[in-house]
Coordinates of C-alpha atoms in Angstrom, one line a residue:
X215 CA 0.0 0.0 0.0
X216 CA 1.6 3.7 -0.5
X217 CA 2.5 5.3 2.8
X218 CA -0.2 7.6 4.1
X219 CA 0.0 11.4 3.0
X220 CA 2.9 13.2 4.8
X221 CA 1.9 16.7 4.4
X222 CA 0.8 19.4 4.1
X223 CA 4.1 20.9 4.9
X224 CA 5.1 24.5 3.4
X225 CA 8.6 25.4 2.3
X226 CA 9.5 29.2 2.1
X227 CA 12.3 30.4 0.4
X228 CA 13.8 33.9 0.5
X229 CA 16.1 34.1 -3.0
X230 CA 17.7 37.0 -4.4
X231 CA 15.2 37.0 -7.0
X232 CA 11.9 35.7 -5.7
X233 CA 10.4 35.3 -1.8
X234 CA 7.9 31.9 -2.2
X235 CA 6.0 29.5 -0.6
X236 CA 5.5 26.3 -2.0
X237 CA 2.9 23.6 0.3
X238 CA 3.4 20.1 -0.7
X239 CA 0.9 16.6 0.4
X240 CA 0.7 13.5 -2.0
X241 CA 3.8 10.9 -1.3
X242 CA 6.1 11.6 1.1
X243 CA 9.4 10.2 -1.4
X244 CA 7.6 12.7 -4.4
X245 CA 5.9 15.4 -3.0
X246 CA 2.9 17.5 -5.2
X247 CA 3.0 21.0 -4.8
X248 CA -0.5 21.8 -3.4
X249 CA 0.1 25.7 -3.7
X250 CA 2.5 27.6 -5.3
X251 CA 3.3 31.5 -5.2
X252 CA 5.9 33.7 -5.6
X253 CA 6.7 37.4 -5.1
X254 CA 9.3 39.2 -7.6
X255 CA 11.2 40.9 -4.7
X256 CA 14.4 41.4 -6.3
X257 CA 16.2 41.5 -3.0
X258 CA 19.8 40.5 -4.7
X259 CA 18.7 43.7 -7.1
X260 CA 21.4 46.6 -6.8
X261 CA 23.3 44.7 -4.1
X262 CA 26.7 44.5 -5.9
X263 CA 27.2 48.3 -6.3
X264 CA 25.7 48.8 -2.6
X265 CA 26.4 46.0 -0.5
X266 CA 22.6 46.1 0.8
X267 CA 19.3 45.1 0.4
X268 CA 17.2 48.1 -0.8
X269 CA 14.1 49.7 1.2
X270 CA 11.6 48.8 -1.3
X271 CA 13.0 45.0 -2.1
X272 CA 12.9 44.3 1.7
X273 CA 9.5 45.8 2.1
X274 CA 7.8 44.0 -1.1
X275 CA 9.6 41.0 0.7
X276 CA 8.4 41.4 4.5
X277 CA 4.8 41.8 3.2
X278 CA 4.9 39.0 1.0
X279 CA 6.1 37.0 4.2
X280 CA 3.1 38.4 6.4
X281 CA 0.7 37.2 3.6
X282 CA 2.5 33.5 3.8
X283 CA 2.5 33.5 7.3
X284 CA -1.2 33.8 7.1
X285 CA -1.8 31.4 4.0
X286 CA 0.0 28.3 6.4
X287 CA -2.1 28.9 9.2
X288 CA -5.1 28.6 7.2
X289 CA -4.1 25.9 5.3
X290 CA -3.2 24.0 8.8
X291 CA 0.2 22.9 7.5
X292 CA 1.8 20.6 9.6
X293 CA 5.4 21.6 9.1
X294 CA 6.9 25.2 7.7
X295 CA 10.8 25.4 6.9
X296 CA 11.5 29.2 6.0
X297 CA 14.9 29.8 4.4
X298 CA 16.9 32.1 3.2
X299 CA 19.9 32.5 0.4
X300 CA 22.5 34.5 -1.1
X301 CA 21.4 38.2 -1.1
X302 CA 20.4 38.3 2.7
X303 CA 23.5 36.4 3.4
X304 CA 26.1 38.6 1.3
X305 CA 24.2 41.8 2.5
X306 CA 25.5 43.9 5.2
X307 CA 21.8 44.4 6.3
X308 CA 21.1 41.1 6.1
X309 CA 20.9 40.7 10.1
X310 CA 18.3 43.6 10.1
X311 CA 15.9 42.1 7.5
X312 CA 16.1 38.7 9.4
X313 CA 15.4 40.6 12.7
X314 CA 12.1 42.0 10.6
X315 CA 11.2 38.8 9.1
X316 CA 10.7 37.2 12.7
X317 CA 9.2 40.2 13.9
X318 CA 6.5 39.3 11.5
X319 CA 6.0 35.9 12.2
X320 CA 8.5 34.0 10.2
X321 CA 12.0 33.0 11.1
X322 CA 14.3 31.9 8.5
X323 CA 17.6 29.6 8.5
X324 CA 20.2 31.5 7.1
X325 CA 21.9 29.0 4.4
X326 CA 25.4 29.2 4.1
X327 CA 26.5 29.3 0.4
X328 CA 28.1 25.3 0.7
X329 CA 24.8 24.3 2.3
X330 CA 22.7 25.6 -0.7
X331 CA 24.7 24.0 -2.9
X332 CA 24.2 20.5 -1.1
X333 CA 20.6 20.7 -0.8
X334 CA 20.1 21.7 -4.0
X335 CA 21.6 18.9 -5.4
X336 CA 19.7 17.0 -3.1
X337 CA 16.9 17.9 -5.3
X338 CA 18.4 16.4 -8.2
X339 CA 19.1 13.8 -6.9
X340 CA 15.7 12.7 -5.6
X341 CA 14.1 13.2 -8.7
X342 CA 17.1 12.0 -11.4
X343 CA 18.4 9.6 -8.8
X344 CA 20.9 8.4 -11.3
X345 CA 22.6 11.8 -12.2
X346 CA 26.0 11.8 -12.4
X347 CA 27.8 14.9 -13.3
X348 CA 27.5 18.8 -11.9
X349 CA 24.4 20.1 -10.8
X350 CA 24.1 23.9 -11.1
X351 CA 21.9 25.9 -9.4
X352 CA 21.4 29.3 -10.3
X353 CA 20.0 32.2 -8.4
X354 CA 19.8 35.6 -8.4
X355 CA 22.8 36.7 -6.4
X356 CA 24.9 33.0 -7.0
X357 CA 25.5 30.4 -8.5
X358 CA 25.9 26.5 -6.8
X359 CA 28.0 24.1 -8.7
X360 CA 28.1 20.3 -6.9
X361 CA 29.7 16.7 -8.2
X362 CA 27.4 14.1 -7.8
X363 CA 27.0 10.4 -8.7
X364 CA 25.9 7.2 -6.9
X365 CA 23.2 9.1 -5.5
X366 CA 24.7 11.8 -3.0
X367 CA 26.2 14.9 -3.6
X368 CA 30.2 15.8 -2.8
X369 CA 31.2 19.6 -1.8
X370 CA 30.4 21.8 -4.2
X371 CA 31.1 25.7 -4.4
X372 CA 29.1 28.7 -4.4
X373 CA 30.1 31.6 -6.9
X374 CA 28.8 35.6 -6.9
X375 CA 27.4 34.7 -10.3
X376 CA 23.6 35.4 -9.2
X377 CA 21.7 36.3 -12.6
X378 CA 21.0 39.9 -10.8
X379 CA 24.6 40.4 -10.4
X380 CA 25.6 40.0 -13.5
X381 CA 23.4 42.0 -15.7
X382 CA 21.7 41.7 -19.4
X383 CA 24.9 42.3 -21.1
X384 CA 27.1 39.7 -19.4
X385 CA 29.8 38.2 -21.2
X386 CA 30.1 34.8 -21.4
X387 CA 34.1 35.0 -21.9
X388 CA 34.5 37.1 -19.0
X389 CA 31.8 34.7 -16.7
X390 CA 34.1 31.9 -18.0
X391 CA 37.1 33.5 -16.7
X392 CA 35.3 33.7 -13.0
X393 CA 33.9 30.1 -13.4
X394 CA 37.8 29.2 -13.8
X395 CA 39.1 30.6 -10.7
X396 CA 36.2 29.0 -8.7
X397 CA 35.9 25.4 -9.6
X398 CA 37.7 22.6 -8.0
X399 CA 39.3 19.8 -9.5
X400 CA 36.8 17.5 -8.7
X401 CA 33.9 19.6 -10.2
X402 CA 36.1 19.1 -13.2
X403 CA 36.3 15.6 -13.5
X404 CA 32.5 14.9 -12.7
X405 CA 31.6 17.6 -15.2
X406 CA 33.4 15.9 -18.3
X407 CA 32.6 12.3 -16.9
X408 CA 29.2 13.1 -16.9
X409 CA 26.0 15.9 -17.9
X410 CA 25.4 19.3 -16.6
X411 CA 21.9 19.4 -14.6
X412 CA 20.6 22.8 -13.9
X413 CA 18.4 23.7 -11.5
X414 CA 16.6 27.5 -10.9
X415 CA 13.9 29.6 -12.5
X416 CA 16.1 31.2 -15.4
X417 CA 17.9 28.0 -16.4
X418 CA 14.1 26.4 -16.9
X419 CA 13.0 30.0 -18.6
X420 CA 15.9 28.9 -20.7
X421 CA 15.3 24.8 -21.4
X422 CA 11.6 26.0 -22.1
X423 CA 12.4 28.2 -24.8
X424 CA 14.6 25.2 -26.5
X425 CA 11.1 23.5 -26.3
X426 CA 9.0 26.3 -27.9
X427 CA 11.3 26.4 -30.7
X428 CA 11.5 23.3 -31.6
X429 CA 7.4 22.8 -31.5
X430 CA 8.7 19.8 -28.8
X431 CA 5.2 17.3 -29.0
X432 CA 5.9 17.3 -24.9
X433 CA 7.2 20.9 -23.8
X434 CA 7.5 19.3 -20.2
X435 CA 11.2 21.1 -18.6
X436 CA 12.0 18.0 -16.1
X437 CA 14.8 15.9 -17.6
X438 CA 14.9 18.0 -21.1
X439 CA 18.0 17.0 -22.6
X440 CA 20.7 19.4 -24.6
X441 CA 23.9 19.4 -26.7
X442 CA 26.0 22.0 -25.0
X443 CA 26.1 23.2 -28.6
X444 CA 23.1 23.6 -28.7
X445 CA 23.4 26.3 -25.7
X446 CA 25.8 28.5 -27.7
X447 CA 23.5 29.2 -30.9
X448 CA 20.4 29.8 -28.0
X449 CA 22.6 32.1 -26.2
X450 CA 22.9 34.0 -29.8
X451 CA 19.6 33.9 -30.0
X452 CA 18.8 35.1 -26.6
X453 CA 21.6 38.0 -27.6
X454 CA 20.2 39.2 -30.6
X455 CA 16.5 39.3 -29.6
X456 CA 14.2 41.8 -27.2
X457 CA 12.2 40.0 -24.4
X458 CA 9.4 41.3 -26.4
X459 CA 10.5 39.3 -29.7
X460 CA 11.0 36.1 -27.4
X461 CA 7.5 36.4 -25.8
X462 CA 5.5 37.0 -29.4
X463 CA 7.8 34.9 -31.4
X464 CA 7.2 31.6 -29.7
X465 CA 4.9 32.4 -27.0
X466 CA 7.6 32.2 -24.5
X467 CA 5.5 33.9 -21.1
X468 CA 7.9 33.2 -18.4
X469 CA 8.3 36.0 -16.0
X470 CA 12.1 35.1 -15.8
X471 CA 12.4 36.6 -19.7
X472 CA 14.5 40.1 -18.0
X473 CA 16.8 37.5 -16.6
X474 CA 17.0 35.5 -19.7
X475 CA 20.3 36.8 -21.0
X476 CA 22.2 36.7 -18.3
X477 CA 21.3 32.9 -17.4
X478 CA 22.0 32.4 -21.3
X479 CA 25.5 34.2 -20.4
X480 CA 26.6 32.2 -17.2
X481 CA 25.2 28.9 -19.0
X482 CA 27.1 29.0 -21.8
X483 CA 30.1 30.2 -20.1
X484 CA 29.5 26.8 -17.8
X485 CA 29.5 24.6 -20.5
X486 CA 33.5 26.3 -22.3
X487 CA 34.8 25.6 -18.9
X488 CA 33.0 22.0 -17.8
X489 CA 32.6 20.7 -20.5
X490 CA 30.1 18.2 -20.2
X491 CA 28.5 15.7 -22.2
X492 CA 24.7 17.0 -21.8
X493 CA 22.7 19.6 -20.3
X494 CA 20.0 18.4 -18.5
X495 CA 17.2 20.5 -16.6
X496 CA 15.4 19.4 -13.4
X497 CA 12.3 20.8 -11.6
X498 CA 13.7 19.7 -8.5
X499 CA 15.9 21.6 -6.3
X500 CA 16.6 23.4 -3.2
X501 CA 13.3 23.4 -1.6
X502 CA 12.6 19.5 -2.5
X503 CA 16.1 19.1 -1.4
X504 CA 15.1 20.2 2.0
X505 CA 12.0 17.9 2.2
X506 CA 14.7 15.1 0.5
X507 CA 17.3 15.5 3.2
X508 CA 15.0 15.1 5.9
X509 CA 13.9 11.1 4.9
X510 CA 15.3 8.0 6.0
X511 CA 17.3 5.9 3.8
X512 CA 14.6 3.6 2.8
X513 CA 12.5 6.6 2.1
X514 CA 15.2 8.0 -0.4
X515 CA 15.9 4.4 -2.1
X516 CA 12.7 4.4 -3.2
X517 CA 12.3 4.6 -7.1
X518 CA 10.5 8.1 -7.4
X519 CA 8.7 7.5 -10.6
X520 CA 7.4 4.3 -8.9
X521 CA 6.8 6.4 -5.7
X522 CA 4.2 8.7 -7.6
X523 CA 2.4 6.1 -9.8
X524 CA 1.7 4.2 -6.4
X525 CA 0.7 7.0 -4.5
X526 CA -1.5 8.4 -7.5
X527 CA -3.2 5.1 -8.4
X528 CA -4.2 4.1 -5.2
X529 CA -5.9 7.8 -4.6
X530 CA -7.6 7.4 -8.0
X531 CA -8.2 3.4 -8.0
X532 CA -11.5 1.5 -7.2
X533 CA -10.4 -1.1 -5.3
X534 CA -7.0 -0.3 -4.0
X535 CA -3.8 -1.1 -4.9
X536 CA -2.8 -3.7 -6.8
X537 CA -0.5 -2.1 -9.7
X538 CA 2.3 -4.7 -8.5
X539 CA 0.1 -7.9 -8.6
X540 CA -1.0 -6.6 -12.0
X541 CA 2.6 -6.2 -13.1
X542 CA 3.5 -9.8 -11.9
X543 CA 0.3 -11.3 -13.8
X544 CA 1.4 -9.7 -16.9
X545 CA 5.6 -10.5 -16.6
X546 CA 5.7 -14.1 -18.0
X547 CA 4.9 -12.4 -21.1
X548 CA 7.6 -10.4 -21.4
X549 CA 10.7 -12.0 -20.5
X550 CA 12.9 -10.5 -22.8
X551 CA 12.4 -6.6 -21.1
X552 CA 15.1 -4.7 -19.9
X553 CA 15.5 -3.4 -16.5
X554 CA 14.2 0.4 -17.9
X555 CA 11.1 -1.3 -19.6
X556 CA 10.2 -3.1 -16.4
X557 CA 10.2 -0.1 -14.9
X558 CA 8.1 1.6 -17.4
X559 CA 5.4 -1.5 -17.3
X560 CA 5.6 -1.4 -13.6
X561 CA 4.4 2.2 -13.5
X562 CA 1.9 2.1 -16.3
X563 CA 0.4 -1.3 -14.4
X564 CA 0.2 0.9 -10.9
X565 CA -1.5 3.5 -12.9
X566 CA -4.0 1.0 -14.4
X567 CA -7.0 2.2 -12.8
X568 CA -7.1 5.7 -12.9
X569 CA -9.5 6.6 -15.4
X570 CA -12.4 4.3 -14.2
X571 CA -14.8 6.8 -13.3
X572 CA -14.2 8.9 -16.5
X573 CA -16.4 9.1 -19.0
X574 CA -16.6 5.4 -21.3
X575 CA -15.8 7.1 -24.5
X576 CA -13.1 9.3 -23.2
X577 CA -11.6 6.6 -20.8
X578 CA -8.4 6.4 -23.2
X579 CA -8.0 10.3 -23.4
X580 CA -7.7 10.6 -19.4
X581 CA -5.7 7.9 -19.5
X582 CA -3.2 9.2 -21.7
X583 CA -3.0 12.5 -20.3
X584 CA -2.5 11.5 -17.2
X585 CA 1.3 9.3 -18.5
X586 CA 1.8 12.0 -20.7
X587 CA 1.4 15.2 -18.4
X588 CA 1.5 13.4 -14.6
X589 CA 3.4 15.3 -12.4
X590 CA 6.4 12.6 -12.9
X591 CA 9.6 12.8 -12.1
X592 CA 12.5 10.7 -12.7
X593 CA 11.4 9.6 -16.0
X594 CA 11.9 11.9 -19.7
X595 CA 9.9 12.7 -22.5
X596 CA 10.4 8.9 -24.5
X597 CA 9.2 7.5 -20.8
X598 CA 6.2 9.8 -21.0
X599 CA 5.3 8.6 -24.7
X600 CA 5.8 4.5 -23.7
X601 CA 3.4 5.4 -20.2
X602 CA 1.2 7.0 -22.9
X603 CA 0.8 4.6 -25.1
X604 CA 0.3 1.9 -22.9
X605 CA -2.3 2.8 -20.9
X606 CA -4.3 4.6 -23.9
X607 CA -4.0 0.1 -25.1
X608 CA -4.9 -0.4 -21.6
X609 CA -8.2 1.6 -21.6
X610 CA -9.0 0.5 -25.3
X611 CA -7.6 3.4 -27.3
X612 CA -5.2 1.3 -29.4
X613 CA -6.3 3.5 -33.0
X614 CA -5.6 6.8 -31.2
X615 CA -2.2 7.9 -30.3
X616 CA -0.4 11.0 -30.8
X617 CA 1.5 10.5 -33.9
X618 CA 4.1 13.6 -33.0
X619 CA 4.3 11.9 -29.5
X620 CA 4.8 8.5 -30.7
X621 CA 7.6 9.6 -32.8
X622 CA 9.4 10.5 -29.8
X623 CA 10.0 6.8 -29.3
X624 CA 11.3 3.8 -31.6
X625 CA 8.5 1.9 -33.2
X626 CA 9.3 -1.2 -32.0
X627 CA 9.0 -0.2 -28.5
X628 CA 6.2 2.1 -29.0
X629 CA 4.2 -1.4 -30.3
X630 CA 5.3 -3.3 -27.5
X631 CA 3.9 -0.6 -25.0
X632 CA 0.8 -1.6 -27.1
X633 CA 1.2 -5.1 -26.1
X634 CA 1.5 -4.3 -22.3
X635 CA -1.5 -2.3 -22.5
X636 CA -3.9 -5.3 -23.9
X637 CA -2.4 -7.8 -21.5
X638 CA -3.4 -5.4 -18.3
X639 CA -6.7 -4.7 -20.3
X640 CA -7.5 -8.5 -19.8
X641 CA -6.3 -8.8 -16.3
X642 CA -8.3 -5.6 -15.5
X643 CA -11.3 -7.2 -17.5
X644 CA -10.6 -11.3 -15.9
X645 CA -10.6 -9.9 -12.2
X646 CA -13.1 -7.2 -12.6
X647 CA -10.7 -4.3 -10.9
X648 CA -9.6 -6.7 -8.4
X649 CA -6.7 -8.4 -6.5
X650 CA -8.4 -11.5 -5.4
X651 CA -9.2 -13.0 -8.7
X652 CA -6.2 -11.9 -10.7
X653 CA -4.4 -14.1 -7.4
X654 CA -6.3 -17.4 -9.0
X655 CA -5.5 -17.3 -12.3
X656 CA -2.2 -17.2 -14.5
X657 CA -1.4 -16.3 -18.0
X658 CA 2.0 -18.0 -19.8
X659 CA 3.2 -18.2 -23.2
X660 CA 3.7 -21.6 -23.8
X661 CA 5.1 -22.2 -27.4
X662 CA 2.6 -20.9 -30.1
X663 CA -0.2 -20.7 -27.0
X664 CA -1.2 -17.8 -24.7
X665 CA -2.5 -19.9 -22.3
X666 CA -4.8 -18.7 -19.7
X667 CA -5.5 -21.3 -16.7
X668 CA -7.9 -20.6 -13.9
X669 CA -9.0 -23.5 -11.5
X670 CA -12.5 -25.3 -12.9
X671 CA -14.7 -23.7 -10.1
X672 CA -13.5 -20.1 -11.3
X673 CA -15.0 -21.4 -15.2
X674 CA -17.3 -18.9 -15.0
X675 CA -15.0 -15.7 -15.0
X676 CA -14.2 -16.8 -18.4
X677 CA -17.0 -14.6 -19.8
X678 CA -17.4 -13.1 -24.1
X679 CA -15.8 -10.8 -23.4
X680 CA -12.8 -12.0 -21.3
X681 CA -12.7 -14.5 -24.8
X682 CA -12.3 -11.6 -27.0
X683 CA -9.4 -9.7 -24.7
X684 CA -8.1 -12.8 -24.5
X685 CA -8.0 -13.1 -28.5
X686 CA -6.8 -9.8 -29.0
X687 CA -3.8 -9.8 -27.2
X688 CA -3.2 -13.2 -28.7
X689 CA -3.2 -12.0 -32.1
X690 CA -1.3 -8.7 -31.2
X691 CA 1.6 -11.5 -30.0
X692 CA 0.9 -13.5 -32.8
X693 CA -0.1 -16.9 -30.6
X694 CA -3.2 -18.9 -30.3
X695 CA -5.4 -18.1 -27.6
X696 CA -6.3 -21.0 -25.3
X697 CA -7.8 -22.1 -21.8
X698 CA -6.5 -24.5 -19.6
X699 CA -8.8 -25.2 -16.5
X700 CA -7.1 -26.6 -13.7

């Protein structure tokens, strides 16, 4: 059974850009944002030529605090962690704006630049737990660059390389230069023996215009994969077009388009000096980094895509859980399937009941939505299109697939998705939505015969129409349907 709802618990995070509150519930390994809201403070704005935070920054932030302080009671959260980043910590009235913010209610952690840069790839890690490379995690008034691989993070390093501190008209050769002087040795070696993964608000305003351009069938920013060449001739781009040009041309409506250019800047000034093989994006961060850090070990070995489908399918299912049972029933089928196509059937089989109370003729559609556009993580756009298709066979939508999505994927595996969507169609359709039954019968491949035994007493479950999703998986897999009774 998935564990029981650990939240709601609030997260508020003071950056040098933004002040926001994010409440999460669902699973307590993937966590669904419940609310979501930030407030363009711009405290890191002006703070290199100063050294402070400005009147009007701290006071758009300190009421935007009030207002969350408010929102948490009300929404009876059971835990809120309130911290806060580079621009109060750089700022020489960073002590007075933290004596303010507790005057109103709210008392932040101060997070040393080293400790930022942990957690954040913390984040990473618990929604790409395979990542193995530099995560980068880019702010307003710094930037966090961490090695990671086999699942935890080493030291990493924080640079003054904030997007509001460098400006529109950064140069990339000169942001190179910095990078340089800052990195370690070891930030070196993971970087070239692995991808880049970025993390922050202007690095996804960036991945999502790669997306926009390139009329991407899924324009989803978690685990979008780049060249790094690809980053130099978007940085042009960037360069050479107004904020106004971006939003029109491709519909681009980020609020992070004024920082743009300078994330453009500091990214492509990462990937001269890294060099790594990939640039890969990632929802996650510092504030699920926080919630990450703060599980036990089993917790965090949990697969997260896995995590989600369970969680999700039993809130949505009739009957409960039983995704793995259904997964099991199904597996003599497909021996030959890789470890990352298990996976995949063993997510679409936990999400094999989620569209039951939808509409009969639109069963599919929800369905397929739901693998295409779930709030997943830890799985990329091919992933999304196999979910896809196999549960739009699972619900009986076989004829109607995406054809741009589809091409996102290999034929051949596309078809076999196909396959383990009619197989879970006749377990769903045998046991009637239920563990029990699907526990008394087996289905096998047994040379040229899909045979489906059942003890003789259970006869009777062996209805029309069990006979004809029993025929039409057999012909899909090109065997002979037959019923052994037992």
């Amino acid at each position: 059974m998935a564990e029981r709802p650990f939240g709601p618990v609030g997260i508020i995070d003071i950056g040098s850009n933004s002040v926001r509150l994010v409440a999460y519930g669902g699973s307590e390994r993937v966590p669904s944002m419940l609310f979501n809201e930030k407030v363009m403070a711009g405290l890191g704005r002006g703070l290199a030529e100063t050294g402070r935070l400005s009147e009007p920054a701290m006071a758009l932030a300190l009421e935007a605090l009030a207002r969350f302080r408010l929102l948490a009671r009300e929404m009876k959260l059971k835990k809120l962690h309130a911290v806060a980043t580079a621009a109060v910590r750089d700022a020489t009235n960073g002590p007075e704006f933290l004596e303010r913010a507790a005057a109103a209610g709210i008392t932040p952690e101060l997070i040393p630049g080293e400790e930022e840069a942990r957690l954040s790839a913390l984040g990473v890690i618990s929604a790409i737990p395979h990542a193995r490379g530099v995560v980068a995690d880019l702010g307003g008034g710094s930037l966090e660059l961490t090695p990671v691989a086999d699942g935890a993070p080493s030291p990493g390093v924080s640079l003054p390389l904030g997007v509001l501190r460098v400006g529109e008209q950064a140069s990339a050769k000169a942001l190179a230069a910095t990078v340089r002087k800052g990195v370690t040795p070891e930030l070196l070696g993971a970087a070239r023996d692995g991808n880049l993964y970025l993390v922050g608000g202007s690095f996804r305003a960036f991945a999502q215009l790669d997306l926009l351009l390139a009329d991407h069938p899924l324009p989803i920013v978690h685990q979008h994969s780049m060249d790094p060449a690809r980053v130099r001739d978007l940085r042009n781009l960037v360069r050479a077009t107004s904020t106004d040009d971006l939003r029109n041309r491709v519909g681009l409506q980020s609020g992070r388009l004024q920082t743009l250019p300078a994330a453009a800047a500091i990214l492509d000034a990462l990937c001269r000096v890294l060099g790594a093989r990939r640039v890969v994006t990632s929802a996650f961060g510092l504030r699920e980094g926080i919630l990450y850090d703060n599980l036990s070990a089993e917790r965090r070995s949990e697969d997260p895509l896995l995590a989600a489908a369970l969680e999700v399918g039993e809130r949505l299912g009739r009957f409960g859980d039983h995704g793995a049972l259904l997964d099991r029933w199904i597996a003599p089928l497909f021996p030959d399937d890789t470890p990352l196509a298990r996976r995949l059937r063993r997510a679409a089989c936990l999400l094999a009941d989620v569209a039951w109370n939808a509409h009969p003729d639109f069963r599919a559609e929800w369905a397929v939505d739901m693998g295409l556009h779930g709030n997943w993580v830890g799985i990329d756009a091919e992933g999304r299109a196999i979910l896809g298709r196999t549960l739009c066979s699972a619900f009986g939508g076989d004829g109607a697939y995406d054809d741009e999505v589809g091409a996102l994927v290999e034929a051949r595996v596309l078809e076999h998705a196909g396959y383990w969507g009619r197989a879970i169609r006749l377990a769903q359709r045998l046991s009637g939505g239920t563990a029990s039954l699907l526990k008394r019968t087996t289905v096998e491949q047994d040379g040229e015969r899909l045979l489906l035994r059942m003890k003789k007493r259970d006869s009777g479950l062996y209805s029309d129409t069990v006979r004809k999703r029993h025929k039409q998986l057999s012909a899909a897999l090109k065997l002979r349907a037959e019923l052994a009774l037992d």
